[in-house]
Coordinates of C-alpha atoms in Angstrom, one line a residue:
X1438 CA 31.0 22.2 19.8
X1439 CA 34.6 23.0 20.9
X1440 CA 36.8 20.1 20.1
X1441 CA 39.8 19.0 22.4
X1442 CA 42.9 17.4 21.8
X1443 CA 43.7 13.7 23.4
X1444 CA 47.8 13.0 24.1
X1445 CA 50.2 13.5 21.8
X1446 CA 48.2 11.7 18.7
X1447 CA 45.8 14.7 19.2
X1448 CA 43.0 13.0 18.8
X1449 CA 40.2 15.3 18.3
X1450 CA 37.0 14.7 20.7
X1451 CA 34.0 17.2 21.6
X1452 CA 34.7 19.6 24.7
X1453 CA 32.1 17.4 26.8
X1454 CA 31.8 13.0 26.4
X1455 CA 29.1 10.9 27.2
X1456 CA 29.2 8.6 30.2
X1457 CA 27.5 5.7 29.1
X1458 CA 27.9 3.6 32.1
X1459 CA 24.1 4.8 33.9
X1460 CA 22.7 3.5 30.3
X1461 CA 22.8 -0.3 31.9
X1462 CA 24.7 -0.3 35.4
X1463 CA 25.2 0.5 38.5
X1464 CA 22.5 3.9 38.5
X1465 CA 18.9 2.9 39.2
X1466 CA 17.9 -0.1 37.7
X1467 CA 14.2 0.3 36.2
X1468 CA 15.1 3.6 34.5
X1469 CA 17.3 1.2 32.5
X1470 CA 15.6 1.4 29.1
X1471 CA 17.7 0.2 25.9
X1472 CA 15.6 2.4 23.0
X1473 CA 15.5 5.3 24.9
X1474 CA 19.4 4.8 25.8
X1475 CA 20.1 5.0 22.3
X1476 CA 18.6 7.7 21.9
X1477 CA 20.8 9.7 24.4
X1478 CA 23.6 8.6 22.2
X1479 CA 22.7 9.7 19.2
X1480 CA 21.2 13.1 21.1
X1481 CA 24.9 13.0 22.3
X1482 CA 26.2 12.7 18.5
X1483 CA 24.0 15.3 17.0
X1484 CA 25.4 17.9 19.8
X1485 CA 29.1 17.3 19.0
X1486 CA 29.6 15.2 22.2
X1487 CA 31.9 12.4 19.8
X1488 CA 33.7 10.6 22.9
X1489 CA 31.6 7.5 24.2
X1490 CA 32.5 6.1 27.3
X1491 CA 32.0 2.5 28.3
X1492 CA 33.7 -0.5 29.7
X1493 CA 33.3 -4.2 29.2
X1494 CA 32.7 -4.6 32.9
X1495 CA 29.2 -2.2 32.4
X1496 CA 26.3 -4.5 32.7
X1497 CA 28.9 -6.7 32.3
X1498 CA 29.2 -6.6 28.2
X1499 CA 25.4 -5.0 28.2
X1500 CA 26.7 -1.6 27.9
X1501 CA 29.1 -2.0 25.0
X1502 CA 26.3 -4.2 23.2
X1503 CA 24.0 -1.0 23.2
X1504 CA 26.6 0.9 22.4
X1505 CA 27.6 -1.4 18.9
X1506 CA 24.1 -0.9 18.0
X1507 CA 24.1 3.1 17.6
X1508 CA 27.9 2.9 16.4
X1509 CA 26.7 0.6 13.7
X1510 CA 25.0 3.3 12.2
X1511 CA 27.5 6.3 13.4
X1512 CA 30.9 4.7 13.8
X1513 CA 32.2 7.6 11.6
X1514 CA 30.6 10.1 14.1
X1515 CA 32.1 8.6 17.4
X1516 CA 34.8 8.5 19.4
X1517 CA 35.2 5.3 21.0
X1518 CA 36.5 4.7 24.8
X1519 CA 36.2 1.5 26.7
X1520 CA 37.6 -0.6 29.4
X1521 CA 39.8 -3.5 30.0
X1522 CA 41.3 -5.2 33.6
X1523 CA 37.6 -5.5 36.2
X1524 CA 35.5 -8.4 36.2
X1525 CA 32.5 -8.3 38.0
X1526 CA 32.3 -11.5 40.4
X1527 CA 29.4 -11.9 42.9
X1528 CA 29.3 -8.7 45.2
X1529 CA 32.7 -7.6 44.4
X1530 CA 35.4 -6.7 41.8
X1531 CA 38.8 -8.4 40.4
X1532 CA 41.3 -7.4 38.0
X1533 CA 42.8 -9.2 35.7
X1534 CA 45.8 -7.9 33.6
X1535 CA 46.9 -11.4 32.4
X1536 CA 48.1 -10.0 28.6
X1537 CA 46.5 -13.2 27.3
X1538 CA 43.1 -12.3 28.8
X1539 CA 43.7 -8.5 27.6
X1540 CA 44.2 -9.5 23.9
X1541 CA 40.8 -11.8 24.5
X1542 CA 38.8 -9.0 26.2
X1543 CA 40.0 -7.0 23.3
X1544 CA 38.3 -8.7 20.8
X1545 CA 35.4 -9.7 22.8
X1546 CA 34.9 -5.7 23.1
X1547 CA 35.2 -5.5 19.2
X1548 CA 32.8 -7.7 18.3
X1549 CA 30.2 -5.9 21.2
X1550 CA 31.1 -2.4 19.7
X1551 CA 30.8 -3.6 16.1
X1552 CA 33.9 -1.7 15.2
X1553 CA 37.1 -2.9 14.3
X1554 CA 39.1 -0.3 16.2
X1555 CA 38.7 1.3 19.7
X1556 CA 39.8 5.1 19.7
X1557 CA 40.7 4.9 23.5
X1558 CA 41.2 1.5 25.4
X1559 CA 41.3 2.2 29.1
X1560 CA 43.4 0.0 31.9
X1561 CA 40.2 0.0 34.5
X1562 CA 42.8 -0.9 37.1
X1563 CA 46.1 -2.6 37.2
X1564 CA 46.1 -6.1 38.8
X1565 CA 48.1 -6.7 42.0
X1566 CA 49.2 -9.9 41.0
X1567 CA 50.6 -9.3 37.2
X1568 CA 53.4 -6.1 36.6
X1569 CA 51.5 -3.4 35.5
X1570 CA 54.2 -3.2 32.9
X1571 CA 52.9 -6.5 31.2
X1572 CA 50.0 -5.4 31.1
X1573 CA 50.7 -2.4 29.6
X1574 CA 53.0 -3.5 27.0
X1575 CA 49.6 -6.1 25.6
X1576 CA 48.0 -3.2 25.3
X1577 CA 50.8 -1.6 23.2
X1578 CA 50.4 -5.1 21.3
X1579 CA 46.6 -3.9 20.6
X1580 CA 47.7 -0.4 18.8
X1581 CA 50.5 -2.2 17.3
X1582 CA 47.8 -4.5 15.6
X1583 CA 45.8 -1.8 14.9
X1584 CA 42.7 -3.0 16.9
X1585 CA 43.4 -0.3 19.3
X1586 CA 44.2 3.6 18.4
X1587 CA 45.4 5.4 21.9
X1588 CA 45.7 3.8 26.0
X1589 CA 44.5 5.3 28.9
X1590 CA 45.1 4.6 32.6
X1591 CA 41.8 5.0 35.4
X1592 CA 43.0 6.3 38.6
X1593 CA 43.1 3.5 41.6
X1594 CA 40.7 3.9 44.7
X1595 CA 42.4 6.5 46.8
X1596 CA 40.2 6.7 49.7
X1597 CA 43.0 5.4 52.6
X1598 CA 45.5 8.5 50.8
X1599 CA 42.5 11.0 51.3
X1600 CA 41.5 9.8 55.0
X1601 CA 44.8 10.2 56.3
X1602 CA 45.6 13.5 54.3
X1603 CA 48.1 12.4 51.8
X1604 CA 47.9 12.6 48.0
X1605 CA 44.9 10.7 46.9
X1606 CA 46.5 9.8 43.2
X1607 CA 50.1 9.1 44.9
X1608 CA 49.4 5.3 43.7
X1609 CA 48.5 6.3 40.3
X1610 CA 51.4 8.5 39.5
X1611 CA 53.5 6.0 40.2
X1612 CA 51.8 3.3 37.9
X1613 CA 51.9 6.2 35.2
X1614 CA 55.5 6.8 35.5
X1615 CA 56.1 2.7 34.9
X1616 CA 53.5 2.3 32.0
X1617 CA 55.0 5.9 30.5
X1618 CA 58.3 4.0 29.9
X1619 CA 56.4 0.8 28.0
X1620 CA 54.2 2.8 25.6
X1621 CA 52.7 6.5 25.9
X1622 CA 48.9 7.2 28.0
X1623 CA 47.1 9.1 26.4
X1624 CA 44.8 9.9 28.6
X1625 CA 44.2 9.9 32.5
X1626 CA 40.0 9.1 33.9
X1627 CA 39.7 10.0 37.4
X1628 CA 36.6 11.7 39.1
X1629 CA 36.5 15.6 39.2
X1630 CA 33.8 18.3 40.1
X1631 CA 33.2 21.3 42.0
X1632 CA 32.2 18.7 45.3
X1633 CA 35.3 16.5 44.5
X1634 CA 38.6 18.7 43.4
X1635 CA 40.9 16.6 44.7
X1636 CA 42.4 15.8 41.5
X1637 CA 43.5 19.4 40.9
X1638 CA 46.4 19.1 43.4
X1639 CA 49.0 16.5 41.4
X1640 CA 47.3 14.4 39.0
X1641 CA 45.9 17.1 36.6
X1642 CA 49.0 19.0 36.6
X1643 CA 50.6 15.7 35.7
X1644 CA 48.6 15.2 33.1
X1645 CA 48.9 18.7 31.7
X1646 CA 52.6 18.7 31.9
X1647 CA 52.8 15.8 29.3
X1648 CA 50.5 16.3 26.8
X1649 CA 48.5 13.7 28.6
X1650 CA 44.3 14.1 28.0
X1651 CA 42.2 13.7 31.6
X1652 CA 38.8 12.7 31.4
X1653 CA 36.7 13.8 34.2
X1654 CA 34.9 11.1 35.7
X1655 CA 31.4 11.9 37.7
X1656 CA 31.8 15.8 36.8
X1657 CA 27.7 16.1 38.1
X1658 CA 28.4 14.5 41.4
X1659 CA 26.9 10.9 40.2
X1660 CA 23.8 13.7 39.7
X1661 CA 24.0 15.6 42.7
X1662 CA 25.4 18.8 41.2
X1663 CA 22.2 19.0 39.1
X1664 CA 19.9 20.1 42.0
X1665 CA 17.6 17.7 40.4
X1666 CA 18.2 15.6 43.3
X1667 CA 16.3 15.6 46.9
X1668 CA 17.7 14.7 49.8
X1669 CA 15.5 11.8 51.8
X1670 CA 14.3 10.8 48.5
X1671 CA 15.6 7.2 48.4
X1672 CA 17.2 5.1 45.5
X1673 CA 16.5 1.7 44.1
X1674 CA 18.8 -0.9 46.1
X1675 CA 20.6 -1.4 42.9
X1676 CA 21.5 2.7 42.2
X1677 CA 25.3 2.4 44.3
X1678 CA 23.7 6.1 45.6
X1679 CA 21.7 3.9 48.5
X1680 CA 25.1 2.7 49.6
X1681 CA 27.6 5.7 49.0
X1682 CA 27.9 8.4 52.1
X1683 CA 27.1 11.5 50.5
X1684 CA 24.1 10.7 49.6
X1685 CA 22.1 9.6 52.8
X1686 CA 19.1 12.2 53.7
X1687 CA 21.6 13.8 56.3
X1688 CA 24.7 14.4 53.5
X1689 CA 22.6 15.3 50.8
X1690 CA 20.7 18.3 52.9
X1691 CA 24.2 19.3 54.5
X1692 CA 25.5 19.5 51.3
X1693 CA 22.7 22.2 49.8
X1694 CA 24.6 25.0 50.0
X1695 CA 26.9 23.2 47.1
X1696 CA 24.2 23.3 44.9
X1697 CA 22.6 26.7 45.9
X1698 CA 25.8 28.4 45.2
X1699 CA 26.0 26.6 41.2
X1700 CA 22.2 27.9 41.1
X1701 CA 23.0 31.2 42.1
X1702 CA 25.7 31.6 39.2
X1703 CA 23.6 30.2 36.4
X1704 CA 21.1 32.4 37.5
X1705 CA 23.1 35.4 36.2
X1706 CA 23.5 33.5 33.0
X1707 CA 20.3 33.5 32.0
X1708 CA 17.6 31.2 31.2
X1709 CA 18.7 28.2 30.1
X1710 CA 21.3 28.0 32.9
X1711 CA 21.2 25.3 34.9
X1712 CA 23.4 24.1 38.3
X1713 CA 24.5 21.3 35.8
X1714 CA 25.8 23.7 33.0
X1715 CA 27.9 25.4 35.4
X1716 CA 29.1 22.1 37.2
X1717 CA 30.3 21.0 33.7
X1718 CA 31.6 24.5 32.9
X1719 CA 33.9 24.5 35.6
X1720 CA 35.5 21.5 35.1
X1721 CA 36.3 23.1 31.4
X1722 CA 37.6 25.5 32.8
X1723 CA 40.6 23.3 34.7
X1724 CA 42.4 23.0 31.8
X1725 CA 42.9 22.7 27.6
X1726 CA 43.5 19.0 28.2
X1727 CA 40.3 18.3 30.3
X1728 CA 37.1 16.7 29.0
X1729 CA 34.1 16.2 31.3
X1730 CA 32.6 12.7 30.7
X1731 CA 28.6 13.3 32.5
X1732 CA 26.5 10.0 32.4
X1733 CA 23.2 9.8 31.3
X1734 CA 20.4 7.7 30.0
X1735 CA 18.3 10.2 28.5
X1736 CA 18.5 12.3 25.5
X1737 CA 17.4 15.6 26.4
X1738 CA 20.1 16.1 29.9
X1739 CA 23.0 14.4 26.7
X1740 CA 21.5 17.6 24.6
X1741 CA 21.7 20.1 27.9
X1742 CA 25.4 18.7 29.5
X1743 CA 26.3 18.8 25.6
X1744 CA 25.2 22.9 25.8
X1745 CA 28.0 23.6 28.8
X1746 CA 30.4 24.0 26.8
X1747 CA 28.9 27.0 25.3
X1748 CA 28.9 28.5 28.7
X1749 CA 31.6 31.0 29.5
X1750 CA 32.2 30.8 33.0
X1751 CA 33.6 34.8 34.2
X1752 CA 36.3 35.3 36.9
X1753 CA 34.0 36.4 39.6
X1754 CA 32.0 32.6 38.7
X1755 CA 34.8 31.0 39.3
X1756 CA 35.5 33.0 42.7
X1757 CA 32.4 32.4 43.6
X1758 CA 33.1 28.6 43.0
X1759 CA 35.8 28.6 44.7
X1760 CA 34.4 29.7 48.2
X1761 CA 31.8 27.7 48.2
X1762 CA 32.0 25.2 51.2
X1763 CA 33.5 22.0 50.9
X1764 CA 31.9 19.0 50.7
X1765 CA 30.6 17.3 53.6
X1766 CA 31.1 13.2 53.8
X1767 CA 33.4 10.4 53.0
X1768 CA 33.6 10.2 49.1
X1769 CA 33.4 6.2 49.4

């Protein structure tokens, strides 16, 4: 596979990650299954996909405990990225950027990963009550100590920006600029896909402009982009799908014509081409510095989104791409 560069360590990574999140949260509960999971991750491996995705908050601490056990075997294969600053409370989310609680969570991640240095360690999001600067220089504390190789920022929730027209990563950009000045990011995680582009405007270019890695976050559309999906089919009360806008029976059959147009460019690639490959392709295509992060929990889609990056995307592809409709629904 075609390996990218992360900041200005150049940290080498395949072209296309693995999202491990779906493996034990947040995505259809039942479908949950730890042997076949690990599976996916070492399908993931064996197609040159080397940068794992996770976060303590996944499961919580399930996710980077399935995780440790395939990187026990493979450490020297993977790339590792995880999470620090969200705990999970009952039915909602805090963040916590205490530095003494980041150096903990640290090591609490270490000993879950079975490694004794993360590649990428991730600020999930700042906390309102604690200088993002603080938390940011604990983290420089981390790579000082070696426990930690490179630091990332997520993008905050933009959805108040996008309603009322603004820049959606306005917030973010800011909290870059201040962390910039403690210790260098690496890398930048917000979502981006052929349904969601919004990125594209300021934050990529940001990112591009500094030698600064971006890791696209839901590049399939949390699945939708895969026309595997049908609209009216229902999800598990624990899949965040049952509760997100775009994908009621109403949003999901508006939104077709997304999906037919991915189908009708794979279709001129041949078989083998999926709505998915394309999907992925495109968001290789925004940019040197961009690496698509697509979650899954089973090994053969980690072997196919792993197979995008072989697909060459041509200028009347991305044309096409680009007149598709927009997206109908609220993205939160």
């Amino acid at each position: 596979m075609e390996r990218r560069t992360i900041g200005a360590a150049a940290l080498g990574v395949g072209a296309v990650g693995l999202g491990c999140m779906p493996m034990s949260w947040a995505y259809t509960g039942s479908q949950q299954r730890g042997e076949r999971s690990l599976r996916a991750v070492h399908a993931a491996l064996d197609a040159g996909s080397t940068l794992l995705d996770t976060a303590d908050m996944y499961g919580p601490f399930t996710n980077e405990l399935l995780l440790g056990r395939a990187l026990r075997e493979r450490r020297a294969d993977a790339f590792v990225s995880t999470k620090v600053g969200l705990l999970l409370g009952d039915q909602h989310m805090v963040a916590n950027g205490r530095p003494g609680y980041v150096r903990r969570a640290c090591d609490a991640s270490l000993r879950r990963l079975q490694t004794d240095v993360i590649d990428l360690y991730q600020l999930h999001r700042a906390d309102p009550e604690i200088p993002v600067e603080e938390t940011w220089g604990a983290m420089a504390d981390l790579v000082s100590a070696g426990k930690v190789r490179a630091l990332g920022l997520c993008a905050v929730g933009a959805r108040a920006r996008r309603r009322s027209g603004g820049d959606p990563h306005e917030q973010t950009i800011r909290q870059l600029e201040r962390v910039q000045q403690v210790f260098p990011v690496s890398a930048v995680q917000a979502e981006l896909s052929v349904w969601a582009p919004d990125a594209l405007r300021t934050l990529v270019p940001w990112c591009e402009a500094r030698g600064v890695g971006f890791l696209a976050a839901m590049p399939l559309g949390s699945g939708f982009l895969t026309g595997t999906l049908t609209p009216g089919q229902g999800f598990e009360a624990d899949d965040a799908r049952a509760r997100h806008p775009r994908f009621t029976a109403e949003m999901m059959a508006a939104n077709q014509p997304v999906v037919a147009g991915l189908r009708r460019v794979a279709a001129r690639h041949g078989e083998g081409a999926t709505p998915a490959a394309v999907a992925l392709a495109w968001v290789l295509r925004q940019g040197r510095h961009v690496v698509p992060v697509p979650g899954t929990k089973r090994p053969e889609w980690a072997v196919q989104n792993a197979g995008a990056a072989a697909l060459s995307l041509t200028e009347a592809d991305l044309a096409e791409i680009a007149a598709l409709p927009a997206a109908l629904g609220s993205w939160d």
